[in-house]
Amino acid sequence: MAFHYSGHTLYAPDDCRIDVIPERGYEVRLRTLYGLKLFITLSLQPLHLMGEKCERLCRPGDTLVQGAPIMRIQPQWLKQKGIELNGALALMNGHQVKGLTLSTNKQWVANEDEIMGIYL
């Protein structure tokens, strides 16, 4: 799922464990307590930036509760570098999912609005 964002903090979408959070990127791979593996990136073109201006607030192996901050970025700095504020969320083991429902909202507020429902 692709998305456009305007905020500066990525929050844990559910109770989860951080699997990978690279020092040179704007992405995270995590595993929910239900076993779902998620990949979230806040830049679709981050390679040349080497993770600059990205503050990682956790490390691999950390366990987070839903809504805990994972990383902070500086959207204005990214815009100045010509980077669009587009990200993506991928479900890495979708074969475990019985169904998805997507919100019909055009905008969401982090930690307040549900983007999708996942049925296991």
PDB file of C-alpha atoms in Angstrom:
ATOM      1  CA  MET A   1       0.000   0.000   0.000  1.00  0.00           C
ATOM      2  CA  ALA A   2       1.453   3.353  -0.992  1.00  0.00           C
ATOM      3  CA  PHE A   3       0.753   6.471   1.047  1.00  0.00           C
ATOM      4  CA  HIS A   4       1.624  10.162   1.228  1.00  0.00           C
ATOM      5  CA  TYR A   5       2.444  11.616   4.652  1.00  0.00           C
ATOM      6  CA  SER A   6       2.932  15.042   6.204  1.00  0.00           C
ATOM      7  CA  GLY A   7       4.054  14.163   9.727  1.00  0.00           C
ATOM      8  CA  HIS A   8       7.471  13.542  11.192  1.00  0.00           C
ATOM      9  CA  THR A   9       7.043  10.417  13.357  1.00  0.00           C
ATOM     10  CA  LEU A  10       6.409   6.788  12.419  1.00  0.00           C
ATOM     11  CA  TYR A  11       4.485   4.916  15.114  1.00  0.00           C
ATOM     12  CA  ALA A  12       4.143   1.185  15.755  1.00  0.00           C
ATOM     13  CA  PRO A  13       0.938   0.058  14.020  1.00  0.00           C
ATOM     14  CA  ASP A  14       0.414  -2.731  16.579  1.00  0.00           C
ATOM     15  CA  ASP A  15       2.258  -4.427  19.426  1.00  0.00           C
ATOM     16  CA  CYS A  16       5.382  -5.663  17.676  1.00  0.00           C
ATOM     17  CA  ARG A  17       9.065  -6.559  17.687  1.00  0.00           C
ATOM     18  CA  ILE A  18      11.548  -4.646  15.536  1.00  0.00           C
ATOM     19  CA  ASP A  19      13.351  -7.055  13.200  1.00  0.00           C
ATOM     20  CA  VAL A  20      15.390  -4.572  11.112  1.00  0.00           C
ATOM     21  CA  ILE A  21      15.821  -0.807  11.277  1.00  0.00           C
ATOM     22  CA  PRO A  22      18.800   0.118   9.083  1.00  0.00           C
ATOM     23  CA  GLU A  23      21.080   3.001  10.020  1.00  0.00           C
ATOM     24  CA  ARG A  24      21.235   4.084   6.371  1.00  0.00           C
ATOM     25  CA  GLY A  25      17.593   4.091   5.444  1.00  0.00           C
ATOM     26  CA  TYR A  26      14.121   5.333   6.207  1.00  0.00           C
ATOM     27  CA  GLU A  27      12.508   1.948   6.672  1.00  0.00           C
ATOM     28  CA  VAL A  28      11.710  -0.665   9.283  1.00  0.00           C
ATOM     29  CA  ARG A  29      10.781  -4.335   9.229  1.00  0.00           C
ATOM     30  CA  LEU A  30       8.726  -5.522  12.172  1.00  0.00           C
ATOM     31  CA  ARG A  31       6.736  -8.529  13.325  1.00  0.00           C
ATOM     32  CA  THR A  32       3.436  -8.169  15.177  1.00  0.00           C
ATOM     33  CA  LEU A  33       2.576 -10.391  18.117  1.00  0.00           C
ATOM     34  CA  TYR A  34       0.194 -12.197  15.722  1.00  0.00           C
ATOM     35  CA  GLY A  35       3.117 -13.118  13.462  1.00  0.00           C
ATOM     36  CA  LEU A  36       2.481 -10.633  10.657  1.00  0.00           C
ATOM     37  CA  LYS A  37       5.657  -9.297   9.058  1.00  0.00           C
ATOM     38  CA  LEU A  38       5.447  -5.685   7.924  1.00  0.00           C
ATOM     39  CA  PHE A  39       7.865  -3.580   5.901  1.00  0.00           C
ATOM     40  CA  ILE A  40       7.339   0.188   6.132  1.00  0.00           C
ATOM     41  CA  THR A  41       9.393   2.750   4.239  1.00  0.00           C
ATOM     42  CA  LEU A  42       9.047   6.522   4.472  1.00  0.00           C
ATOM     43  CA  SER A  43      10.918   7.200   1.263  1.00  0.00           C
ATOM     44  CA  LEU A  44      10.690   5.415  -2.041  1.00  0.00           C
ATOM     45  CA  GLN A  45      14.027   6.909  -3.106  1.00  0.00           C
ATOM     46  CA  PRO A  46      16.215   6.946   0.049  1.00  0.00           C
ATOM     47  CA  LEU A  47      19.442   5.344  -1.176  1.00  0.00           C
ATOM     48  CA  HIS A  48      21.496   8.461  -1.814  1.00  0.00           C
ATOM     49  CA  LEU A  49      20.477  10.084   1.514  1.00  0.00           C
ATOM     50  CA  MET A  50      22.053   7.306   3.619  1.00  0.00           C
ATOM     51  CA  GLY A  51      19.521   7.766   6.450  1.00  0.00           C
ATOM     52  CA  GLU A  52      20.504  11.376   7.098  1.00  0.00           C
ATOM     53  CA  LYS A  53      18.133  13.341   9.362  1.00  0.00           C
ATOM     54  CA  CYS A  54      16.384  10.119  10.443  1.00  0.00           C
ATOM     55  CA  GLU A  55      16.321   9.555  14.200  1.00  0.00           C
ATOM     56  CA  ARG A  56      15.785   5.900  15.067  1.00  0.00           C
ATOM     57  CA  LEU A  57      14.035   5.589  18.414  1.00  0.00           C
ATOM     58  CA  CYS A  58      14.432   1.821  18.786  1.00  0.00           C
ATOM     59  CA  ARG A  59      16.785  -1.005  17.841  1.00  0.00           C
ATOM     60  CA  PRO A  60      16.398  -4.477  16.353  1.00  0.00           C
ATOM     61  CA  GLY A  61      14.962  -6.823  18.949  1.00  0.00           C
ATOM     62  CA  ASP A  62      13.064  -4.099  20.807  1.00  0.00           C
ATOM     63  CA  THR A  63       9.443  -4.851  21.657  1.00  0.00           C
ATOM     64  CA  LEU A  64       7.034  -1.947  21.210  1.00  0.00           C
ATOM     65  CA  VAL A  65       3.416  -1.377  22.110  1.00  0.00           C
ATOM     66  CA  GLN A  66       0.961  -0.030  19.577  1.00  0.00           C
ATOM     67  CA  GLY A  67       1.474   3.705  19.136  1.00  0.00           C
ATOM     68  CA  ALA A  68       5.086   3.771  20.345  1.00  0.00           C
ATOM     69  CA  PRO A  69       7.347   5.953  18.183  1.00  0.00           C
ATOM     70  CA  ILE A  70       9.723   4.050  15.881  1.00  0.00           C
ATOM     71  CA  MET A  71      11.535   6.868  14.088  1.00  0.00           C
ATOM     72  CA  ARG A  72      11.427  10.598  13.475  1.00  0.00           C
ATOM     73  CA  ILE A  73      12.284  12.305  10.222  1.00  0.00           C
ATOM     74  CA  GLN A  74      12.385  15.887   8.987  1.00  0.00           C
ATOM     75  CA  PRO A  75       9.810  16.219   6.186  1.00  0.00           C
ATOM     76  CA  GLN A  76      10.830  19.786   5.325  1.00  0.00           C
ATOM     77  CA  TRP A  77      14.459  18.712   4.854  1.00  0.00           C
ATOM     78  CA  LEU A  78      13.364  15.834   2.610  1.00  0.00           C
ATOM     79  CA  LYS A  79      11.302  18.248   0.495  1.00  0.00           C
ATOM     80  CA  GLN A  80      14.297  20.566   0.182  1.00  0.00           C
ATOM     81  CA  LYS A  81      16.291  17.583  -1.140  1.00  0.00           C
ATOM     82  CA  GLY A  82      13.587  16.981  -3.764  1.00  0.00           C
ATOM     83  CA  ILE A  83      12.231  13.859  -2.063  1.00  0.00           C
ATOM     84  CA  GLU A  84       8.482  13.332  -2.255  1.00  0.00           C
ATOM     85  CA  LEU A  85       6.850  12.420   1.056  1.00  0.00           C
ATOM     86  CA  ASN A  86       5.609   9.082  -0.234  1.00  0.00           C
ATOM     87  CA  GLY A  87       5.983   5.826   1.598  1.00  0.00           C
ATOM     88  CA  ALA A  88       4.848   2.233   1.348  1.00  0.00           C
ATOM     89  CA  LEU A  89       3.653  -0.502   3.646  1.00  0.00           C
ATOM     90  CA  ALA A  90       4.010  -4.134   2.591  1.00  0.00           C
ATOM     91  CA  LEU A  91       2.698  -7.244   4.302  1.00  0.00           C
ATOM     92  CA  MET A  92       5.522  -9.740   3.835  1.00  0.00           C
ATOM     93  CA  ASN A  93       3.611 -12.890   4.769  1.00  0.00           C
ATOM     94  CA  GLY A  94       0.183 -12.183   3.350  1.00  0.00           C
ATOM     95  CA  HIS A  95      -0.597 -15.891   2.985  1.00  0.00           C
ATOM     96  CA  GLN A  96      -1.541 -15.823   6.697  1.00  0.00           C
ATOM     97  CA  VAL A  97      -4.255 -13.228   6.115  1.00  0.00           C
ATOM     98  CA  LYS A  98      -7.831 -14.294   5.486  1.00  0.00           C
ATOM     99  CA  GLY A  99      -9.009 -10.810   4.513  1.00  0.00           C
ATOM    100  CA  LEU A 100      -8.344  -7.064   4.472  1.00  0.00           C
ATOM    101  CA  THR A 101     -10.628  -4.090   4.747  1.00  0.00           C
ATOM    102  CA  LEU A 102      -9.338  -0.678   3.745  1.00  0.00           C
ATOM    103  CA  SER A 103     -10.545   2.579   5.219  1.00  0.00           C
ATOM    104  CA  THR A 104     -12.457   4.821   2.847  1.00  0.00           C
ATOM    105  CA  ASN A 105     -10.940   7.947   4.440  1.00  0.00           C
ATOM    106  CA  LYS A 106      -8.824  10.196   2.251  1.00  0.00           C
ATOM    107  CA  GLN A 107      -6.724  11.354   5.233  1.00  0.00           C
ATOM    108  CA  TRP A 108      -5.641   9.742   8.498  1.00  0.00           C
ATOM    109  CA  VAL A 109      -4.246  10.988  11.772  1.00  0.00           C
ATOM    110  CA  ALA A 110      -1.442   8.857  13.209  1.00  0.00           C
ATOM    111  CA  ASN A 111      -2.448   6.897  16.321  1.00  0.00           C
ATOM    112  CA  GLU A 112      -6.096   7.901  15.872  1.00  0.00           C
ATOM    113  CA  ASP A 113      -7.427   6.506  12.591  1.00  0.00           C
ATOM    114  CA  GLU A 114      -7.448   2.931  11.373  1.00  0.00           C
ATOM    115  CA  ILE A 115      -6.026   2.558   7.878  1.00  0.00           C
ATOM    116  CA  MET A 116      -6.940  -1.092   7.412  1.00  0.00           C
ATOM    117  CA  GLY A 117      -8.375  -4.084   9.199  1.00  0.00           C
ATOM    118  CA  ILE A 118      -6.557  -7.409   8.892  1.00  0.00           C
ATOM    119  CA  TYR A 119      -8.386 -10.688   9.490  1.00  0.00           C
ATOM    120  CA  LEU A 120      -6.298 -13.697  10.484  1.00  0.00           C
TER     121      LEU A 120
END
